GROMACS .gro file of C-alpha atoms in nm:
model
   99
    1UNK     CA    1   0.000   0.000   0.000
    2UNK     CA    2   0.124   0.345  -0.093
    3UNK     CA    3   0.018   0.652   0.111
    4UNK     CA    4   0.059   1.028   0.061
    5UNK     CA    5  -0.079   1.338   0.233
    6UNK     CA    6  -0.119   1.698   0.125
    7UNK     CA    7  -0.304   2.005   0.254
    8UNK     CA    8  -0.501   2.284   0.087
    9UNK     CA    9  -0.676   2.591   0.217
   10UNK     CA   10  -1.030   2.490   0.317
   11UNK     CA   11  -1.178   2.717   0.050
   12UNK     CA   12  -0.977   2.533  -0.220
   13UNK     CA   13  -1.065   2.181  -0.108
   14UNK     CA   14  -1.364   2.119  -0.337
   15UNK     CA   15  -1.171   2.243  -0.641
   16UNK     CA   16  -0.871   2.028  -0.545
   17UNK     CA   17  -1.100   1.724  -0.515
   18UNK     CA   18  -1.220   1.780  -0.873
   19UNK     CA   19  -0.861   1.832  -0.988
   20UNK     CA   20  -0.744   1.510  -0.816
   21UNK     CA   21  -1.023   1.309  -0.974
   22UNK     CA   22  -0.922   1.436  -1.319
   23UNK     CA   23  -0.547   1.380  -1.271
   24UNK     CA   24  -0.420   1.163  -0.986
   25UNK     CA   25  -0.719   0.930  -0.963
   26UNK     CA   26  -0.703   0.860  -1.336
   27UNK     CA   27  -0.325   0.816  -1.319
   28UNK     CA   28  -0.342   0.568  -1.034
   29UNK     CA   29  -0.639   0.372  -1.165
   30UNK     CA   30  -0.512   0.343  -1.522
   31UNK     CA   31  -0.170   0.203  -1.426
   32UNK     CA   32  -0.143  -0.170  -1.484
   33UNK     CA   33  -0.109  -0.349  -1.152
   34UNK     CA   34  -0.316  -0.099  -0.951
   35UNK     CA   35  -0.552  -0.286  -0.721
   36UNK     CA   36  -0.747   0.012  -0.592
   37UNK     CA   37  -0.728   0.370  -0.477
   38UNK     CA   38  -0.891   0.564  -0.196
   39UNK     CA   39  -0.879   0.943  -0.190
   40UNK     CA   40  -0.998   1.098   0.138
   41UNK     CA   41  -1.042   1.448   0.274
   42UNK     CA   42  -1.057   1.578   0.629
   43UNK     CA   43  -1.142   1.943   0.699
   44UNK     CA   44  -0.964   2.085   1.004
   45UNK     CA   45  -1.011   2.456   1.064
   46UNK     CA   46  -0.871   2.662   0.779
   47UNK     CA   47  -0.710   2.363   0.606
   48UNK     CA   48  -0.819   2.044   0.440
   49UNK     CA   49  -0.602   1.734   0.461
   50UNK     CA   50  -0.600   1.489   0.172
   51UNK     CA   51  -0.488   1.129   0.227
   52UNK     CA   52  -0.438   0.919  -0.085
   53UNK     CA   53  -0.391   0.545  -0.050
   54UNK     CA   54  -0.342   0.292  -0.325
   55UNK     CA   55  -0.296  -0.082  -0.345
   56UNK     CA   56  -0.057  -0.243  -0.593
   57UNK     CA   57   0.013  -0.597  -0.701
   58UNK     CA   58   0.393  -0.552  -0.704
   59UNK     CA   59   0.686  -0.313  -0.665
   60UNK     CA   60   0.713  -0.318  -1.044
   61UNK     CA   61   0.359  -0.180  -1.070
   62UNK     CA   62   0.442   0.095  -0.818
   63UNK     CA   63   0.753   0.185  -1.017
   64UNK     CA   64   0.547   0.197  -1.338
   65UNK     CA   65   0.328   0.459  -1.169
   66UNK     CA   66   0.583   0.652  -0.961
   67UNK     CA   67   0.901   0.626  -1.164
   68UNK     CA   68   1.251   0.511  -1.081
   69UNK     CA   69   1.235   0.623  -0.716
   70UNK     CA   70   0.898   0.501  -0.586
   71UNK     CA   71   0.952   0.667  -0.249
   72UNK     CA   72   0.904   1.009  -0.414
   73UNK     CA   73   0.555   1.153  -0.437
   74UNK     CA   74   0.401   1.202  -0.779
   75UNK     CA   75   0.278   1.555  -0.851
   76UNK     CA   76   0.071   1.698  -1.131
   77UNK     CA   77   0.098   2.024  -1.321
   78UNK     CA   78  -0.133   2.240  -1.108
   79UNK     CA   79  -0.062   2.094  -0.763
   80UNK     CA   80   0.133   2.408  -0.672
   81UNK     CA   81  -0.184   2.611  -0.726
   82UNK     CA   82  -0.370   2.418  -0.456
   83UNK     CA   83  -0.127   2.270  -0.205
   84UNK     CA   84  -0.009   2.477   0.089
   85UNK     CA   85   0.179   2.182   0.239
   86UNK     CA   86   0.267   1.838   0.103
   87UNK     CA   87   0.467   1.529   0.175
   88UNK     CA   88   0.747   1.495  -0.076
   89UNK     CA   89   0.795   1.130   0.009
   90UNK     CA   90   0.532   0.860   0.034
   91UNK     CA   91   0.512   0.570   0.273
   92UNK     CA   92   0.474   0.209   0.167
   93UNK     CA   93   0.336  -0.073   0.375
   94UNK     CA   94   0.319  -0.444   0.301
   95UNK     CA   95  -0.043  -0.559   0.320
   96UNK     CA   96  -0.064  -0.895   0.494
   97UNK     CA   97  -0.443  -0.913   0.535
   98UNK     CA   98  -0.736  -0.736   0.369
   99UNK     CA   99  -1.095  -0.800   0.265
   0.00000   0.00000   0.00000
């Protein structure tokens, strides 16, 4: 499982959701070996936190999505317009049980 977090201003959250669905969601879901994605949002005061998780069948599939260094986050052209804070690195976890 691959996880990433980023934050927008609360007033930009709905627009960033639409942007993510048109860019990141499509990018994740269309990569061979992707086993699912979950994009979440949590509003906290003046900011909205986005947590993106994805499941992959192999490290090769993750590399096909993320590039040569799969620990680096993948960003899209207009992310700078929305994000006020972001993780530059992602975390990976081995899934040993799921339904």
